[in-house]
Coordinates of N, CA and C in Angstrom, one line a residue:
Q1 N 8.6 16.0 -3.6 CA 8.4 14.7 -2.8 C 7.0 14.6 -2.3
G2 N 6.5 15.7 -1.7 CA 5.1 15.6 -1.1 C 5.1 14.9 0.2
Q3 N 3.9 14.8 0.8 CA 3.7 14.1 2.0 C 2.7 13.0 1.9
L4 N 2.9 11.9 2.6 CA 2.0 10.8 2.6 C 1.7 10.5 4.0
L5 N 0.4 10.3 4.3 CA 0.0 10.1 5.7 C -1.0 8.9 5.8
E6 N -0.5 7.8 6.4 CA -1.3 6.6 6.5 C -2.2 6.6 7.8
S7 N -3.3 5.9 7.7 CA -4.1 5.7 8.9 C -4.9 4.5 8.7
G8 N -5.6 4.0 9.8 CA -6.4 2.9 9.7 C -5.9 1.6 10.3
G9 N -4.7 1.6 10.8 CA -4.1 0.4 11.4 C -4.8 0.2 12.8
G10 N -4.5 -1.0 13.3 CA -5.0 -1.3 14.6 C -4.7 -2.8 15.0
V11 N -5.4 -3.2 16.0 CA -5.3 -4.6 16.5 C -6.6 -5.3 16.2
V12 N -6.5 -6.4 15.5 CA -7.7 -7.2 15.2 C -7.4 -8.7 15.4
Q13 N -8.5 -9.5 15.3 CA -8.3 -10.9 15.4 C -8.2 -11.5 14.0
A14 N -7.7 -12.7 13.9 CA -7.6 -13.4 12.7 C -9.0 -13.6 12.1
G15 N -9.0 -13.3 10.7 CA -10.3 -13.4 10.0 C -11.0 -12.1 9.9
D16 N -10.6 -11.1 10.7 CA -11.2 -9.7 10.6 C -10.7 -9.0 9.4
S17 N -11.3 -7.8 9.3 CA -10.9 -6.9 8.1 C -10.5 -5.5 8.7
L18 N -9.6 -4.9 7.9 CA -9.2 -3.5 8.1 C -9.1 -2.8 6.8
R19 N -9.3 -1.4 6.8 CA -9.0 -0.6 5.6 C -8.0 0.5 6.0
L20 N -6.9 0.4 5.3 CA -5.9 1.4 5.5 C -6.1 2.6 4.5
S21 N -5.8 3.8 4.9 CA -5.9 4.9 4.0 C -4.6 5.6 4.0
C22 N -4.3 6.3 2.8 CA -3.1 7.1 2.7 C -3.4 8.3 1.9
V23 N -3.4 9.5 2.6 CA -3.7 10.8 2.0 C -2.4 11.4 1.5
V24 N -2.4 11.8 0.2 CA -1.2 12.3 -0.4 C -1.3 13.8 -0.7
S25 N -0.3 14.6 -0.3 CA -0.4 16.0 -0.6 C 0.9 16.5 -1.2
G26 N 0.9 17.6 -1.9 CA 2.1 18.2 -2.4 C 2.6 17.4 -3.6
R27 N 1.8 16.6 -4.2 CA 2.2 15.9 -5.4 C 1.0 15.9 -6.4
T28 N 1.4 15.7 -7.7 CA 0.3 15.5 -8.7 C -0.2 14.1 -8.7
F29 N -1.2 13.9 -7.8 CA -1.6 12.5 -7.4 C -2.0 11.7 -8.7
S30 N -2.7 12.3 -9.6 CA -3.2 11.6 -10.8 C -2.1 11.0 -11.6
R31 N -0.9 11.5 -11.5 CA 0.3 11.1 -12.3 C 1.1 10.0 -11.5
D32 N 0.7 9.7 -10.3 CA 1.5 8.8 -9.5 C 1.0 7.3 -9.6
A33 N 2.0 6.5 -9.6 CA 1.8 5.1 -9.3 C 1.9 5.0 -7.7
L34 N 1.0 4.2 -7.1 CA 1.0 4.1 -5.7 C 1.1 2.7 -5.2
A35 N 1.6 2.5 -4.0 CA 1.9 1.2 -3.6 C 1.8 1.1 -2.1
W36 N 1.6 -0.1 -1.6 CA 1.6 -0.5 -0.2 C 2.7 -1.5 0.0
F37 N 3.6 -1.3 1.0 CA 4.6 -2.2 1.5 C 4.3 -2.5 2.9
R38 N 5.0 -3.5 3.5 CA 4.9 -3.8 4.9 C 6.3 -4.3 5.4
Q39 N 6.5 -4.1 6.7 CA 7.8 -4.5 7.3 C 7.5 -4.9 8.7
T40 N 8.2 -6.0 9.1 CA 8.3 -6.5 10.4 C 9.7 -6.4 10.9
P41 N 9.8 -6.3 12.3 CA 11.2 -6.1 12.8 C 12.2 -7.2 12.4
G42 N 13.4 -6.7 12.0 CA 14.4 -7.6 11.5 C 14.3 -8.1 10.1
K43 N 13.2 -7.7 9.4 CA 13.1 -8.1 8.0 C 13.0 -6.9 7.1
E44 N 13.3 -7.2 5.8 CA 13.3 -6.2 4.8 C 11.8 -5.8 4.5
R45 N 11.7 -4.5 4.1 CA 10.3 -4.1 3.7 C 9.9 -4.9 2.4
E46 N 8.7 -5.3 2.4 CA 8.2 -6.2 1.4 C 7.0 -5.6 0.6
F47 N 7.0 -5.8 -0.6 CA 5.9 -5.3 -1.5 C 4.6 -6.0 -1.1
V48 N 3.5 -5.3 -1.1 CA 2.1 -5.8 -0.9 C 1.3 -5.6 -2.1
S49 N 1.2 -4.4 -2.6 CA 0.3 -4.2 -3.8 C 0.6 -2.8 -4.4
T50 N 0.3 -2.7 -5.7 CA 0.5 -1.4 -6.4 C -0.7 -1.1 -7.3
I51 N -1.0 0.1 -7.5 CA -2.0 0.6 -8.4 C -1.5 1.6 -9.4
S52 N -1.7 1.5 -10.6 CA -1.2 2.4 -11.6 C -2.0 3.7 -11.7
R53 N -1.6 4.6 -12.6 CA -2.3 5.8 -12.8 C -3.7 5.5 -13.4
S54 N -3.8 4.4 -14.1 CA -5.1 4.1 -14.7 C -6.0 3.2 -13.9
G55 N -5.5 2.8 -12.7 CA -6.2 2.0 -11.8 C -6.0 0.5 -11.9
S56 N -5.1 0.1 -12.8 CA -4.7 -1.3 -12.8 C -3.9 -1.7 -11.6
T57 N -4.1 -2.9 -11.2 CA -3.6 -3.4 -9.9 C -2.7 -4.6 -10.0
Y58 N -1.9 -4.8 -9.0 CA -1.0 -6.0 -8.9 C -0.8 -6.3 -7.5
Y59 N -0.7 -7.6 -7.1 CA -0.6 -8.0 -5.7 C 0.5 -9.0 -5.5
A60 N 1.1 -9.0 -4.3 CA 1.9 -10.0 -3.9 C 1.1 -11.3 -3.8
A61 N 1.7 -12.4 -4.0 CA 1.0 -13.7 -4.0 C 0.4 -14.0 -2.6
S62 N 1.1 -13.5 -1.5 CA 0.6 -13.8 -0.2 C -0.7 -13.0 0.2
V63 N -1.0 -12.0 -0.6 CA -2.2 -11.2 -0.2 C -3.3 -11.2 -1.3
K64 N -2.9 -11.8 -2.4 CA -3.9 -11.8 -3.6 C -5.2 -12.5 -3.2
D65 N -6.3 -12.0 -3.6 CA -7.6 -12.5 -3.3 C -8.1 -12.2 -1.8
R66 N -7.2 -11.5 -1.0 CA -7.6 -11.1 0.3 C -7.6 -9.6 0.4
F67 N -6.6 -9.0 -0.2 CA -6.4 -7.5 -0.1 C -6.9 -6.9 -1.4
T68 N -7.4 -5.6 -1.3 CA -7.8 -4.9 -2.5 C -7.2 -3.4 -2.4
I69 N -6.5 -3.0 -3.4 CA -6.0 -1.6 -3.4 C -6.9 -0.8 -4.3
S70 N -7.1 0.4 -4.0 CA -7.9 1.3 -4.8 C -7.4 2.8 -4.6
R71 N -7.9 3.6 -5.5 CA -7.4 5.0 -5.3 C -8.6 5.9 -5.7
D72 N -8.6 7.1 -5.0 CA -9.6 8.1 -5.3 C -8.8 9.4 -5.6
N73 N -8.8 9.7 -6.9 CA -8.0 10.8 -7.4 C -8.5 12.2 -6.8
G74 N -9.8 12.2 -6.7 CA -10.4 13.5 -6.1 C -10.0 13.7 -4.7
K75 N -9.9 12.7 -3.9 CA -9.5 12.8 -2.5 C -8.0 12.6 -2.3
K76 N -7.3 12.3 -3.4 CA -5.8 12.1 -3.3 C -5.5 11.1 -2.3
T77 N -6.2 10.0 -2.3 CA -6.1 9.0 -1.3 C -6.0 7.6 -1.9
V78 N -5.1 6.8 -1.4 CA -5.1 5.4 -1.8 C -5.5 4.5 -0.6
Y79 N -6.2 3.5 -0.9 CA -6.7 2.6 0.1 C -6.2 1.2 0.0
L80 N -6.2 0.4 1.1 CA -5.9 -1.0 1.1 C -6.9 -1.7 2.0
Q81 N -7.8 -2.3 1.3 CA -8.9 -3.1 2.0 C -8.3 -4.5 2.3
M82 N -8.2 -4.8 3.6 CA -7.6 -6.1 4.0 C -8.6 -7.0 4.6
N83 N -8.9 -8.1 4.0 CA -9.9 -9.1 4.5 C -9.2 -10.4 4.9
S84 N -9.9 -11.2 5.7 CA -9.4 -12.5 6.1 C -8.0 -12.3 6.6
L85 N -7.8 -11.4 7.5 CA -6.4 -11.2 8.0 C -5.9 -12.4 8.8
K86 N -4.6 -12.5 8.6 CA -3.9 -13.6 9.3 C -2.8 -13.1 10.2
P87 N -2.4 -13.8 11.2 CA -1.3 -13.3 12.1 C -0.1 -12.9 11.3
E88 N 0.2 -13.6 10.2 CA 1.4 -13.3 9.4 C 1.3 -12.0 8.7
D89 N 0.1 -11.4 8.7 CA -0.1 -10.0 8.1 C 0.4 -8.9 9.1
T90 N 0.7 -9.3 10.3 CA 1.1 -8.3 11.3 C 2.4 -7.6 10.8
A91 N 2.4 -6.3 10.7 CA 3.5 -5.5 10.2 C 3.2 -4.0 10.3
V92 N 4.2 -3.2 10.1 CA 3.9 -1.8 9.8 C 3.7 -1.7 8.3
Y93 N 2.6 -1.0 8.0 CA 2.3 -0.9 6.6 C 2.6 0.6 6.1
Y94 N 3.3 0.7 5.0 CA 3.7 1.9 4.4 C 3.1 2.2 3.1
C95 N 2.7 3.4 2.8 CA 2.3 3.7 1.4 C 3.4 4.5 0.7
A96 N 3.5 4.4 -0.6 CA 4.6 5.0 -1.4 C 4.0 5.5 -2.7
A97 N 4.7 6.5 -3.2 CA 4.2 7.2 -4.4 C 5.4 7.4 -5.4
K98 N 5.1 7.3 -6.7 CA 6.1 7.5 -7.7 C 5.5 8.2 -8.9
G99 N 6.0 9.3 -9.3 CA 5.5 9.9 -10.6 C 5.9 9.1 -11.7
T100 N 5.0 8.8 -12.7 CA 5.3 8.0 -13.8 C 4.4 8.3 -15.0
I101 N 4.9 7.9 -16.2 CA 4.0 8.1 -17.4 C 3.3 6.7 -17.7
L102 N 3.8 5.7 -17.0 CA 3.2 4.3 -17.2 C 1.8 4.2 -16.7
T103 N 0.9 3.5 -17.4 CA -0.4 3.3 -17.0 C -0.7 1.9 -16.6
V104 N 0.4 1.1 -16.5 CA 0.3 -0.3 -16.1 C 1.0 -0.5 -14.8
P105 N 0.6 -1.4 -14.0 CA 1.4 -1.7 -12.7 C 2.8 -2.2 -13.1
H106 N 3.8 -1.6 -12.5 CA 5.2 -1.9 -12.9 C 6.2 -1.8 -11.7
Y107 N 5.9 -1.0 -10.7 CA 6.9 -0.7 -9.7 C 6.6 -1.5 -8.5
V108 N 7.5 -2.5 -8.1 CA 7.2 -3.4 -7.0 C 8.4 -3.4 -6.0
K109 N 9.4 -2.7 -6.3 CA 10.6 -2.7 -5.4 C 10.6 -1.4 -4.6
V110 N 11.2 -1.6 -3.4 CA 11.4 -0.4 -2.5 C 12.1 0.7 -3.1
D111 N 13.1 0.4 -3.9 CA 14.0 1.4 -4.5 C 13.3 2.1 -5.6
D112 N 12.2 1.6 -6.1 CA 11.4 2.3 -7.1 C 10.8 3.6 -6.6
Y113 N 10.6 3.7 -5.3 CA 9.8 4.8 -4.8 C 10.6 5.7 -3.9
S114 N 10.4 7.0 -4.1 CA 11.2 8.0 -3.4 C 10.3 8.7 -2.3
S115 N 9.0 8.5 -2.4 CA 8.1 9.2 -1.4 C 7.4 8.2 -0.6
W116 N 7.5 8.3 0.7 CA 7.0 7.3 1.7 C 6.2 8.0 2.8
G117 N 5.2 7.3 3.3 CA 4.6 7.7 4.5 C 5.3 7.2 5.8
Q118 N 4.8 7.5 6.9 CA 5.5 7.1 8.2 C 5.1 5.7 8.7
G119 N 4.1 5.2 8.1 CA 3.7 3.8 8.5 C 2.5 3.8 9.5
T120 N 1.8 2.7 9.4 CA 0.7 2.4 10.4 C 0.8 1.0 10.8
Q121 N 0.7 0.7 12.1 CA 0.8 -0.7 12.6 C -0.4 -1.4 12.5
V122 N -0.3 -2.7 11.9 CA -1.4 -3.6 11.9 C -1.0 -4.8 12.7
T123 N -1.8 -5.2 13.7 CA -1.5 -6.4 14.5 C -2.7 -7.3 14.4
V124 N -2.4 -8.6 14.0 CA -3.5 -9.6 13.9 C -3.2 -10.7 14.9
S125 N -4.1 -10.9 15.8 CA -3.9 -11.9 16.9 C -4.6 -13.2 16.4
S126 N -4.1 -14.3 16.9 CA -4.6 -15.6 16.5 C -5.7 -16.0 17.5

């Protein structure tokens, strides 16, 4: 299963930027598809973005053109650069990993992933 540890959350104003990081250990990182999800109280965890083993990416419509996912295999870290933040982006953000042979973005459901971080809070004030 390994361990995933997110960081980089905080309180910002609308229009600001944040970069989240997720360090992965105990897994063969280069073979993982990685993703970011987010969750607000009382709502289901929702997909934000995923990056494949080859670095191909896919985004939820609500964050496309504002957020960028990337990975550094040498550092075993996945990032989420969030620009032009909006109050509706406020949530706990989770990273997730899944071993796969696929090199294209494919996994966008919570149930696709078995390894999760503990989450980092992002709060965007208006």
